[in-house]
Coordinates of C-alpha atoms and ligand atoms in Angstrom, one line a residue:
Chain A
M1 CA -34.1 12.2 8.3
S2 CA -31.1 11.5 10.5
K3 CA -31.1 10.2 14.0
I4 CA -28.4 11.1 16.5
L5 CA -27.5 10.2 20.0
L6 CA -26.8 13.1 22.3
P7 CA -24.1 12.4 24.8
H8 CA -25.2 11.5 28.3
D9 CA -28.7 11.0 27.2
D10 CA -30.1 7.6 26.6
K11 CA -33.0 8.6 24.4
E12 CA -32.9 8.9 20.8
H13 CA -33.7 12.2 19.3
T14 CA -34.6 13.2 15.8
L15 CA -32.8 16.2 14.5
S16 CA -33.6 17.4 11.1
P17 CA -33.7 20.8 9.7
E18 CA -36.9 20.0 7.6
V19 CA -39.0 18.4 10.3
P20 CA -39.1 20.1 13.7
A21 CA -38.6 17.7 16.5
D22 CA -42.0 18.5 18.2
K23 CA -43.9 17.2 15.2
T24 CA -42.3 13.8 15.3
R25 CA -42.5 13.0 18.9
E26 CA -43.8 14.2 22.2
T27 CA -42.4 17.4 23.4
E28 CA -39.8 16.8 26.1
T29 CA -38.2 19.3 28.4
E30 CA -38.2 22.9 27.1
E31 CA -34.5 23.1 27.4
E32 CA -33.9 20.2 25.1
E33 CA -36.4 21.5 22.7
L34 CA -34.5 24.7 22.4
R35 CA -31.3 22.8 21.9
L36 CA -32.6 20.9 19.0
R37 CA -34.0 23.9 17.3
R38 CA -30.9 25.9 17.6
P39 CA -28.2 23.3 17.5
S40 CA -24.8 24.0 19.1
L41 CA -21.7 23.7 17.1
G42 CA -21.4 20.3 18.4
D43 CA -24.9 19.3 17.3
W44 CA -24.3 21.0 13.9
L45 CA -21.1 18.9 13.4
D46 CA -22.7 15.8 14.7
L47 CA -25.4 16.0 12.1
R48 CA -22.7 15.9 9.5
L49 CA -20.1 13.7 11.1
G50 CA -22.1 11.5 13.4
W51 CA -19.5 12.3 16.0
Y52 CA -21.6 11.8 19.1
G53 CA -22.5 8.4 18.0
F54 CA -18.9 7.5 17.5
V55 CA -17.7 8.8 20.8
R56 CA -20.7 7.4 22.5
K57 CA -20.2 4.0 21.0
N58 CA -16.6 3.9 22.1
L59 CA -17.2 5.1 25.6
D60 CA -20.0 2.5 25.9
E61 CA -17.9 -0.3 24.5
P62 CA -18.9 -3.3 26.6
M63 CA -16.2 -4.8 28.7
P64 CA -16.8 -8.3 30.0
A65 CA -16.8 -8.5 33.7
G66 CA -13.3 -9.1 35.1
V67 CA -11.2 -7.1 32.7
G68 CA -8.6 -5.0 34.4
W69 CA -5.1 -3.8 34.3
W70 CA -3.9 -6.4 31.8
Q71 CA -6.2 -4.9 29.2
T72 CA -4.6 -1.5 29.3
L73 CA -1.5 -2.4 27.3
G74 CA -3.1 -1.9 23.9
N75 CA -4.0 1.6 24.8
L76 CA -0.4 2.2 26.1
L77 CA 1.0 0.9 22.8
L78 CA -1.3 3.1 20.8
T79 CA -0.3 6.1 22.8
L80 CA 3.5 5.4 22.7
L81 CA 3.4 4.8 19.0
M82 CA 1.6 8.2 18.5
F83 CA 4.4 9.7 20.5
Q84 CA 7.0 8.1 18.3
F85 CA 5.3 9.5 15.3
I86 CA 5.3 13.0 16.7
T87 CA 8.9 12.9 18.0
G88 CA 10.0 11.2 14.8
F89 CA 8.4 13.9 12.7
A90 CA 10.2 16.5 14.8
L91 CA 13.6 14.8 14.6
A92 CA 13.3 14.4 10.8
M93 CA 13.3 18.2 10.6
Y94 CA 16.9 18.3 11.8
Y95 CA 18.1 15.0 10.5
T96 CA 20.0 14.4 7.3
P97 CA 20.1 10.9 5.9
S98 CA 23.6 10.9 4.3
T99 CA 26.9 9.5 5.4
V100 CA 28.3 13.0 5.4
G101 CA 25.5 14.6 7.4
A102 CA 23.8 11.9 9.5
H103 CA 26.2 11.8 12.4
A104 CA 26.7 15.5 12.5
S105 CA 23.0 16.2 12.4
V106 CA 22.3 13.8 15.2
K107 CA 25.1 15.5 17.2
H108 CA 23.5 18.8 16.4
I109 CA 20.1 17.5 17.5
T110 CA 21.5 16.1 20.7
Y111 CA 23.7 19.0 21.8
E112 CA 22.6 22.2 20.1
V113 CA 18.9 22.1 19.3
T114 CA 16.7 23.3 22.1
L115 CA 15.4 20.3 24.0
G116 CA 17.1 18.2 21.4
S117 CA 18.5 15.6 23.8
F118 CA 15.1 15.3 25.4
V119 CA 13.2 14.8 22.2
R120 CA 15.7 12.3 20.9
G121 CA 15.6 10.6 24.3
L122 CA 11.8 10.3 24.1
H123 CA 12.2 8.7 20.7
V124 CA 15.0 6.3 21.7
W125 CA 13.5 5.3 25.1
G126 CA 10.0 5.2 23.6
S127 CA 11.2 2.5 21.2
T128 CA 12.5 0.4 24.1
I129 CA 9.3 0.8 26.2
I130 CA 7.3 0.0 23.1
V131 CA 9.1 -3.3 22.6
I132 CA 8.5 -4.2 26.2
A133 CA 4.8 -3.2 26.0
V134 CA 4.3 -5.1 22.8
V135 CA 5.9 -8.2 24.3
L136 CA 3.7 -8.0 27.4
H137 CA 0.6 -7.3 25.3
T138 CA 1.3 -10.4 23.2
L139 CA 2.0 -12.6 26.2
R140 CA -1.3 -11.5 27.8
V141 CA -3.2 -12.5 24.7
F142 CA -1.3 -15.7 24.5
F143 CA -1.9 -16.8 28.1
W144 CA -5.5 -15.7 28.1
G145 CA -6.1 -17.5 24.8
S146 CA -7.8 -14.4 23.5
Y147 CA -6.8 -15.3 19.9
K148 CA -9.5 -17.9 19.6
K149 CA -12.5 -17.8 17.3
P150 CA -13.6 -15.3 16.1
R151 CA -10.5 -13.2 17.0
E152 CA -7.9 -15.2 14.9
L153 CA -7.4 -12.3 12.5
T154 CA -7.0 -9.8 15.3
W155 CA -4.1 -11.9 16.5
V156 CA -2.6 -12.3 13.0
V157 CA -2.7 -8.5 12.4
G158 CA -1.2 -8.1 15.9
V159 CA 1.7 -10.4 14.9
L160 CA 2.2 -8.3 11.8
I161 CA 2.3 -5.1 13.9
F162 CA 4.9 -6.9 16.1
Q163 CA 7.1 -7.5 13.0
V164 CA 6.7 -3.9 11.8
I165 CA 7.8 -2.6 15.3
L166 CA 10.9 -4.8 15.1
G167 CA 11.5 -3.4 11.6
F168 CA 11.3 0.1 13.0
S169 CA 13.9 -0.8 15.6
F170 CA 16.3 -2.3 13.1
T171 CA 16.1 0.5 10.5
G172 CA 16.1 3.3 13.2
Y173 CA 19.2 1.9 14.9
L174 CA 21.4 2.8 11.9
L175 CA 20.2 6.4 11.4
P176 CA 22.6 8.1 13.9
W177 CA 25.5 6.6 11.8
D178 CA 27.8 6.0 14.8
Q179 CA 30.0 3.0 15.4
K180 CA 27.3 1.1 17.3
A181 CA 24.8 1.8 14.5
Y182 CA 27.1 0.9 11.7
W183 CA 28.4 -2.4 13.1
A184 CA 25.1 -3.6 14.3
T185 CA 23.9 -3.1 10.8
V186 CA 26.9 -4.8 9.2
V187 CA 26.2 -7.9 11.3
G188 CA 22.4 -7.6 11.0
T189 CA 22.5 -7.4 7.2
N190 CA 25.0 -10.2 6.9
I191 CA 22.4 -12.4 8.4
A192 CA 20.5 -12.1 5.1
G193 CA 23.7 -13.4 3.5
T194 CA 23.4 -16.8 5.3
I195 CA 20.3 -17.7 3.4
P196 CA 21.3 -20.2 0.7
V197 CA 21.2 -19.3 -3.0
I198 CA 19.7 -15.8 -2.8
G199 CA 21.8 -14.6 0.2
D200 CA 24.3 -12.6 -1.8
D201 CA 21.6 -10.8 -3.8
L202 CA 19.6 -10.3 -0.7
I203 CA 22.5 -8.5 0.9
L204 CA 22.8 -6.2 -2.1
L205 CA 19.1 -5.5 -2.0
V206 CA 19.0 -4.7 1.7
R207 CA 22.2 -2.7 1.8
G208 CA 21.8 -1.0 -1.6
G209 CA 25.3 -2.1 -2.4
P210 CA 28.0 -4.5 -1.4
E211 CA 28.9 -2.5 1.7
V212 CA 26.9 -0.7 4.3
G213 CA 27.1 2.9 3.0
A214 CA 25.3 5.9 1.7
L215 CA 22.6 3.8 0.0
T216 CA 22.0 1.7 3.1
L217 CA 21.3 4.8 5.1
T218 CA 18.9 6.3 2.6
R219 CA 17.2 2.9 2.2
F220 CA 16.7 2.5 5.9
F221 CA 15.6 6.1 6.3
S222 CA 13.0 5.7 3.6
L223 CA 11.7 2.5 5.2
H224 CA 11.7 4.0 8.7
V225 CA 9.8 7.2 7.8
M226 CA 7.7 6.3 4.9
F227 CA 7.0 2.6 4.4
L228 CA 6.8 1.3 8.0
P229 CA 4.7 4.1 9.3
A230 CA 2.2 3.7 6.5
M231 CA 2.1 -0.1 7.2
L232 CA 1.7 0.5 10.9
M233 CA -1.2 2.9 10.5
G234 CA -3.1 0.6 8.2
L235 CA -2.5 -2.4 10.5
M236 CA -3.4 -0.5 13.6
G237 CA -6.6 0.7 12.1
L238 CA -7.5 -2.9 11.1
H239 CA -6.5 -4.2 14.6
L240 CA -8.6 -1.6 16.4
Y241 CA -11.5 -2.2 14.1
L242 CA -11.4 -5.9 14.8
V243 CA -11.0 -5.4 18.5
R244 CA -14.1 -3.2 18.5
K245 CA -16.0 -5.6 16.2
H246 CA -15.5 -8.6 18.4
H247 CA -15.0 -6.8 21.7
I248 CA -12.5 -7.7 24.3
A249 CA -12.3 -11.4 25.1
G250 CA -12.4 -11.0 28.9
P251 CA -11.0 -13.3 31.6
V252 CA -10.3 -16.9 30.9
N253 CA -12.9 -18.0 33.3
P254 CA -16.0 -15.9 32.4
Q255 CA -17.0 -14.0 35.5
K256 CA -20.5 -13.4 36.6
G257 CA -22.0 -10.0 36.0
P258 CA -23.1 -7.9 33.1
P259 CA -20.6 -6.2 30.8
V260 CA -19.4 -2.9 32.0
A261 CA -19.0 0.2 29.8
F262 CA -15.5 1.1 28.9
Y263 CA -16.1 4.6 30.4
P264 CA -15.3 5.3 33.1
N265 CA -13.7 2.4 35.0
Q266 CA -11.6 0.9 32.3
L267 CA -10.7 4.2 30.7
F268 CA -9.5 5.4 34.1
K269 CA -7.3 2.4 34.5
D270 CA -6.0 3.1 31.0
A271 CA -5.2 6.6 32.0
I272 CA -3.3 5.5 35.0
V273 CA -1.2 3.1 33.0
L274 CA -0.6 5.8 30.3
L275 CA 0.6 8.1 33.1
F276 CA 3.1 5.6 34.3
G277 CA 4.2 4.4 30.9
V278 CA 4.7 7.9 29.4
G279 CA 6.1 9.1 32.7
L280 CA 8.7 6.3 32.6
V281 CA 9.7 7.3 29.0
I282 CA 10.0 11.0 30.1
Y283 CA 12.0 10.0 33.2
L284 CA 14.4 7.9 31.1
A285 CA 14.8 10.5 28.5
I286 CA 15.8 13.0 31.1
G287 CA 17.7 10.7 33.5
F288 CA 19.5 8.7 30.8
P289 CA 19.9 10.9 27.7
P290 CA 20.8 9.0 24.6
A291 CA 24.5 9.0 23.8
L292 CA 26.2 9.3 20.4
E293 CA 29.3 7.3 19.8
A294 CA 32.1 8.2 17.4
I295 CA 31.2 8.4 13.8
A296 CA 30.9 5.1 11.9
D297 CA 34.3 3.9 10.9
P298 CA 34.5 0.9 8.6
T299 CA 38.2 0.4 9.3
G300 CA 38.0 0.5 13.1
T301 CA 39.2 -2.8 14.6
D302 CA 38.8 -1.8 18.2
F303 CA 35.0 -1.9 18.3
S304 CA 32.9 -4.8 19.5
P305 CA 29.6 -4.6 17.7
R306 CA 26.5 -5.3 19.7
P307 CA 22.9 -5.0 18.6
E308 CA 20.1 -3.4 20.5
W309 CA 19.3 -5.3 23.7
Y310 CA 16.1 -7.0 22.4
F311 CA 18.1 -8.6 19.6
L312 CA 20.7 -9.9 22.0
G313 CA 18.9 -13.3 22.2
L314 CA 19.4 -13.8 18.6
Y315 CA 23.0 -12.6 18.9
E316 CA 23.7 -15.2 21.6
L317 CA 22.1 -17.9 19.6
L318 CA 24.6 -17.1 16.8
K319 CA 27.4 -17.6 19.2
I320 CA 26.4 -21.1 20.2
M321 CA 25.7 -22.3 16.6
P322 CA 28.5 -24.4 15.3
A323 CA 30.3 -23.5 12.1
G324 CA 28.1 -24.2 9.0
Y325 CA 24.9 -24.1 11.0
E326 CA 24.4 -20.4 11.3
I327 CA 21.3 -20.6 9.1
V328 CA 19.7 -22.4 11.9
A329 CA 20.1 -19.3 14.1
T330 CA 19.6 -16.7 11.5
A331 CA 16.7 -18.0 9.5
I332 CA 15.3 -21.4 10.7
I333 CA 14.7 -20.8 14.4
P334 CA 13.4 -17.2 14.0
G335 CA 11.4 -18.3 11.0
L336 CA 9.7 -21.2 12.9
V337 CA 8.9 -18.9 15.8
T338 CA 7.4 -16.4 13.5
I339 CA 5.4 -19.0 11.6
G340 CA 4.3 -20.5 14.9
M341 CA 3.1 -17.1 16.0
F342 CA 1.0 -16.5 12.9
A343 CA -0.4 -20.0 13.0
L344 CA -1.1 -20.1 16.7
P345 CA -4.9 -19.8 16.5
W346 CA -5.0 -22.8 14.2
L347 CA -2.4 -24.8 16.1
D348 CA -4.4 -24.5 19.3
R349 CA -7.6 -26.3 18.5
S350 CA -9.1 -26.6 21.9
K351 CA -12.4 -24.9 22.4
S352 CA -11.5 -23.7 25.9
R353 CA -9.4 -20.7 26.6
H354 CA -8.3 -22.0 29.9
P355 CA -4.6 -22.7 30.1
A356 CA -5.2 -26.1 31.8
K357 CA -7.3 -27.1 28.8
R358 CA -4.6 -26.4 26.2
Q359 CA -1.5 -27.6 28.0
W360 CA 0.8 -28.4 25.1
I361 CA 0.5 -25.0 23.5
I362 CA 1.1 -23.3 26.9
Y363 CA 4.1 -25.5 27.6
T364 CA 5.6 -25.0 24.1
G365 CA 4.9 -21.3 24.2
T366 CA 6.4 -21.0 27.7
A367 CA 9.5 -23.0 26.7
V368 CA 10.0 -20.7 23.7
I369 CA 9.5 -17.6 25.8
L370 CA 11.9 -18.8 28.4
M371 CA 14.5 -19.6 25.8
I372 CA 14.3 -16.2 24.3
G373 CA 14.3 -14.6 27.8
L374 CA 17.3 -16.6 28.9
M375 CA 19.3 -15.9 25.8
T376 CA 18.5 -12.2 26.0
L377 CA 19.5 -12.2 29.7
K378 CA 22.8 -14.0 28.8
G379 CA 23.5 -11.4 26.2
I380 CA 22.7 -8.5 28.5
L381 CA 25.0 -10.0 31.3
E382 CA 27.8 -10.5 28.8
T383 CA 27.6 -7.0 27.5
P384 CA 31.0 -5.5 28.2
P385 CA 30.7 -2.6 30.6
E386 CA 32.0 0.0 28.3
H387 CA 29.0 -0.4 26.1
K388 CA 26.6 0.2 28.9
A389 CA 28.1 3.7 29.2
P390 CA 29.2 4.5 25.6
P391 CA 32.6 5.9 25.7
V392 CA 33.5 8.3 22.9
V393 CA 31.0 11.1 22.8
G394 CA 29.4 10.5 26.2
A395 CA 26.6 12.8 27.3
T396 CA 28.9 14.1 30.0
Q397 CA 31.9 15.3 28.0
A398 CA 30.5 16.3 24.7
P399 CA 28.0 19.0 25.7
S400 CA 30.6 21.2 27.3
S401 CA 33.0 20.9 24.4
M402 CA 30.2 21.4 22.0
R403 CA 29.2 24.5 23.9
E404 CA 32.6 25.9 23.4
V405 CA 32.5 25.3 19.7
A406 CA 28.9 26.4 19.1
P407 CA 29.4 30.2 19.3
K408 CA 32.3 30.1 16.9
S409 CA 30.4 28.2 14.4
L410 CA 27.3 30.4 14.8
P411 CA 28.8 33.9 14.2
A412 CA 27.3 37.3 13.9
E413 CA 23.6 36.4 13.6
G414 CA 23.3 34.6 16.8
K415 CA 25.0 37.3 18.8
Q416 CA 23.2 40.4 17.5
P417 CA 21.2 42.1 20.2
Chain B
M1 CA -27.3 3.0 -21.2
S2 CA -30.7 1.4 -21.5
H3 CA -33.0 1.1 -18.6
N4 CA -32.9 -2.6 -18.6
N5 CA -29.1 -2.9 -18.3
S6 CA -28.9 -0.5 -15.4
N7 CA -31.5 -2.2 -13.3
P8 CA -29.8 -4.4 -10.7
Q9 CA -33.0 -6.5 -10.4
D10 CA -32.8 -7.4 -14.0
D11 CA -31.9 -11.0 -14.1
T12 CA -32.0 -11.6 -17.8
V13 CA -29.2 -13.8 -19.1
K14 CA -27.9 -10.9 -21.2
N15 CA -27.7 -8.6 -18.3
K16 CA -25.9 -11.2 -16.1
E17 CA -23.3 -11.7 -18.8
R18 CA -22.9 -8.1 -19.3
R19 CA -22.3 -7.6 -15.5
K20 CA -19.8 -10.4 -15.4
F21 CA -17.9 -9.0 -18.4
L22 CA -17.7 -5.5 -16.8
G23 CA -16.6 -7.0 -13.5
I24 CA -13.8 -8.9 -15.2
A25 CA -12.8 -5.8 -17.2
V26 CA -12.6 -3.7 -14.0
G27 CA -10.5 -6.5 -12.4
V28 CA -8.1 -6.6 -15.4
I29 CA -7.8 -2.8 -15.4
N30 CA -7.0 -2.8 -11.7
I31 CA -4.3 -5.5 -12.1
A32 CA -2.8 -3.4 -14.9
L33 CA -2.8 -0.3 -12.7
I34 CA -1.1 -2.2 -9.9
G35 CA 1.5 -3.6 -12.3
A36 CA 2.1 -0.2 -13.8
I37 CA 3.1 1.2 -10.4
V38 CA 4.6 -1.8 -8.7
G39 CA 6.7 -3.0 -11.6
P40 CA 8.8 0.2 -12.2
V41 CA 9.1 0.8 -8.4
L42 CA 10.4 -2.7 -7.8
G43 CA 12.9 -2.4 -10.6
F44 CA 14.0 1.0 -9.2
V45 CA 14.4 -0.3 -5.7
A46 CA 16.3 -3.4 -6.9
S47 CA 18.8 -1.4 -8.9
P48 CA 21.7 -2.4 -6.6
L49 CA 21.4 -6.0 -7.8
K50 CA 23.0 -4.8 -11.1
R51 CA 26.1 -3.6 -9.4
R52 CA 29.2 -5.5 -10.3
K53 CA 32.3 -5.5 -8.2
K54 CA 35.3 -3.7 -9.7
G55 CA 38.8 -4.5 -8.6
E56 CA 42.0 -2.5 -8.4
W57 CA 45.6 -3.0 -7.5
V58 CA 46.8 -0.8 -4.6
A59 CA 50.3 -0.4 -3.2
V60 CA 49.8 -0.8 0.6
L61 CA 53.3 -1.1 2.1
D62 CA 57.0 -1.1 1.4
D63 CA 58.2 -4.6 1.1
S64 CA 61.1 -3.8 3.4
H65 CA 58.7 -2.9 6.2
L66 CA 57.3 -6.4 6.6
A67 CA 59.7 -8.8 8.4
P68 CA 59.3 -12.6 7.7
G69 CA 56.9 -14.2 10.1
D70 CA 55.3 -10.9 10.9
V71 CA 51.6 -10.1 10.8
K72 CA 50.9 -6.4 10.2
D73 CA 47.7 -4.5 9.7
V74 CA 47.9 -1.8 7.1
S75 CA 45.4 0.8 6.1
F76 CA 45.0 2.4 2.7
T77 CA 42.5 4.6 1.0
M78 CA 40.5 3.8 -2.1
R79 CA 38.2 6.1 -4.0
I80 CA 34.9 4.3 -4.3
R81 CA 31.5 5.1 -5.5
D82 CA 29.1 5.2 -2.6
G83 CA 25.6 5.8 -3.9
F84 CA 25.6 9.2 -5.5
Q85 CA 29.0 10.2 -4.2
D86 CA 32.6 9.4 -4.7
V87 CA 34.3 8.9 -1.4
D88 CA 37.7 8.1 -0.1
R89 CA 37.1 5.0 1.9
Q90 CA 39.7 3.6 4.3
Y91 CA 40.3 -0.1 4.4
T92 CA 42.4 -2.2 6.6
V93 CA 43.9 -5.6 5.8
F94 CA 46.4 -7.9 7.4
L95 CA 49.7 -8.7 5.7
R96 CA 51.7 -11.7 6.7
K97 CA 55.0 -12.8 5.3
S98 CA 55.7 -16.5 5.5
D99 CA 58.1 -18.8 3.6
D100 CA 55.7 -18.9 0.7
G101 CA 55.6 -15.2 0.3
V102 CA 53.2 -12.5 1.3
V103 CA 49.5 -13.2 2.0
C104 CA 46.9 -10.6 2.4
I105 CA 44.1 -11.5 4.9
D106 CA 40.8 -9.6 4.9
P107 CA 39.7 -8.7 8.5
A108 CA 36.0 -9.3 7.9
C109 CA 35.0 -12.3 9.9
T110 CA 33.6 -15.0 7.7
H111 CA 30.8 -15.6 10.2
L112 CA 28.8 -12.3 10.1
G113 CA 31.4 -9.7 9.1
C114 CA 32.7 -8.2 12.3
R115 CA 36.3 -7.0 12.2
V116 CA 38.8 -9.5 13.6
K117 CA 41.7 -8.4 15.8
Y118 CA 45.2 -9.8 15.7
Q119 CA 46.6 -10.9 19.0
S120 CA 50.3 -11.0 18.4
D121 CA 51.2 -12.7 21.6
Q122 CA 49.0 -15.7 20.7
H123 CA 49.5 -15.5 17.0
R124 CA 45.8 -15.6 16.2
F125 CA 42.9 -13.6 15.0
L126 CA 40.0 -13.1 17.3
C127 CA 36.5 -12.0 16.4
P128 CA 34.8 -9.9 19.1
C129 CA 31.3 -10.7 18.0
H130 CA 30.7 -14.4 18.6
G131 CA 34.2 -15.5 19.6
G132 CA 35.5 -16.9 16.3
V133 CA 39.2 -17.7 16.4
F134 CA 41.5 -18.0 13.4
N135 CA 45.2 -18.9 13.2
Q136 CA 47.9 -16.8 11.6
D137 CA 47.1 -18.2 8.2
G138 CA 43.4 -17.2 8.7
D139 CA 42.2 -20.8 9.1
V140 CA 39.4 -21.4 11.6
V141 CA 40.6 -22.6 15.0
S142 CA 37.3 -22.4 16.9
G143 CA 33.9 -20.7 17.1
P144 CA 31.1 -20.3 14.6
P145 CA 32.9 -19.0 11.4
P146 CA 32.3 -21.4 8.6
R147 CA 35.4 -20.8 6.5
P148 CA 38.9 -19.3 6.7
L149 CA 39.3 -15.6 6.5
D150 CA 39.2 -14.3 2.9
K151 CA 42.5 -13.5 1.1
H152 CA 43.3 -10.9 -1.4
P153 CA 45.7 -11.4 -4.3
V154 CA 49.1 -10.0 -3.6
K155 CA 52.1 -9.1 -5.8
V156 CA 55.4 -7.5 -4.9
E157 CA 56.6 -5.1 -7.5
G158 CA 59.1 -2.3 -7.3
G159 CA 59.8 -2.9 -3.7
K160 CA 56.2 -2.4 -2.8
I161 CA 53.5 -4.8 -1.7
W162 CA 50.4 -4.5 -3.9
I163 CA 47.0 -6.0 -3.2
Y164 CA 44.1 -6.5 -5.4
K165 CA 40.9 -5.3 -3.7
E166 CA 37.4 -5.6 -5.0
V167 CA 34.8 -3.0 -4.1
Ligands
FES1 S1 31.0 -12.3 13.3 FE1 32.9 -13.2 13.9 S2 32.2 -14.8 15.1 FE2 30.3 -14.0 14.4

């Protein structure tokens, strides 16, 4: 005999084909009686899937008093990552991961495919907003001390997700195979070469060869569309499971009042934030369509490589490191920050989650965050203007020239009545 | 299977041992399965480690086109193997003729590999990435690069400048 919970009904019902409901308990309203005897499709499915219970459990998820807007970022991330998955799946239908085809196929996507510039824009801007959202989400958890017992593993899994997202950025950046992509990857992969002893082999392994070329592109593509998504899904599943298991930590100073159900108040806040977050991505995709620079040219000497903006902090750090100490910037500092993040729940031993009660961790964390922020800002300010508006195949000139070419390259078929 | 052995409540020593043995056997089989898939795939993915560099002499410039004291960038094409395809890849190097003969300087910055530019008015190479500066001979003047720019072997034969390039 299985028990289910019907939505919007607090009582438990027994629903079993063998035992009529009226024999097991007092008859309730006639309407309900009828419903249980002739289950709707929803009831039928629920008997097999336990769907109502699942939905119900999630809508009723208790939120400690005092949660609010800061707790909406996780949902925003989840949604934006889904969007990336969907736009990425669509882009992969037109994309070719080869040195011969990559640039041409991205050009084709951007200027010829219906809504191509928009869908690519969603993917490109989505990645930027995701980085911002994941940073904010992490900062919230850090300052609220929400990683404390029993939520240590939720935090650790979150840090892993953070790393996977950066991996997505790094591998995705190369795929258009334009100058920006190529040179950022040359420099980025050379970073692996600064590691003593294994550096040279590591470069070969990351690039698939001594130079950034066809094998680098296929490697990055494979990581970007197979390995990282699989990792991300597993980690996100685990993260959500843990969040549900231990519930949300709530404000630093526990507030009076009973827990509130997730639905409707918090869900509504989530929806508002999603509206703005997704709206922002759509606005950016339309207002600032992604450009495509000239095709990757290993000989070009007139190009100043720059990484994506959120790696600019690291890039600036490399500038100020004196000769011979680049490993400090490439491996030691990022490595320490990463280890520090993983170990945070164990570094911070205080029982209290209140910032005033765990000062050294708050000060250290704030210092690190400020350093990263300042370095990033310095990098952004020092970006030469021509890279703010990419020059070669700008969104303004190329479409018109592409439009002239397109009919010629698409003969007969396209023109038939 | 006898009734006794399949009963989880059965705590006889024999049954305990049997369960332990089967548990270990399952563990060993699982490790073997993981090894069977991970081993080959790792070897497959690590294939680039086996790649050895091959070198080739290329004629890049008529000797008469390089005046003493000059630094000139020359481009040339080499047919290289790039993954599954043979491609003509263009390379650029700097040639400099000094009293000791011709030197060939690779433009890849020794810091993190950006292409250096030659500034003829200041007789120096400048790296656009993190501001590395090298003098005409490729030695570090300032900035983060840890060592001088790499040089390629050069020979002058039949009125042409040849360089030895590894790819
Ligand atoms: S790559 Fe040339 S200074 Fe860093």
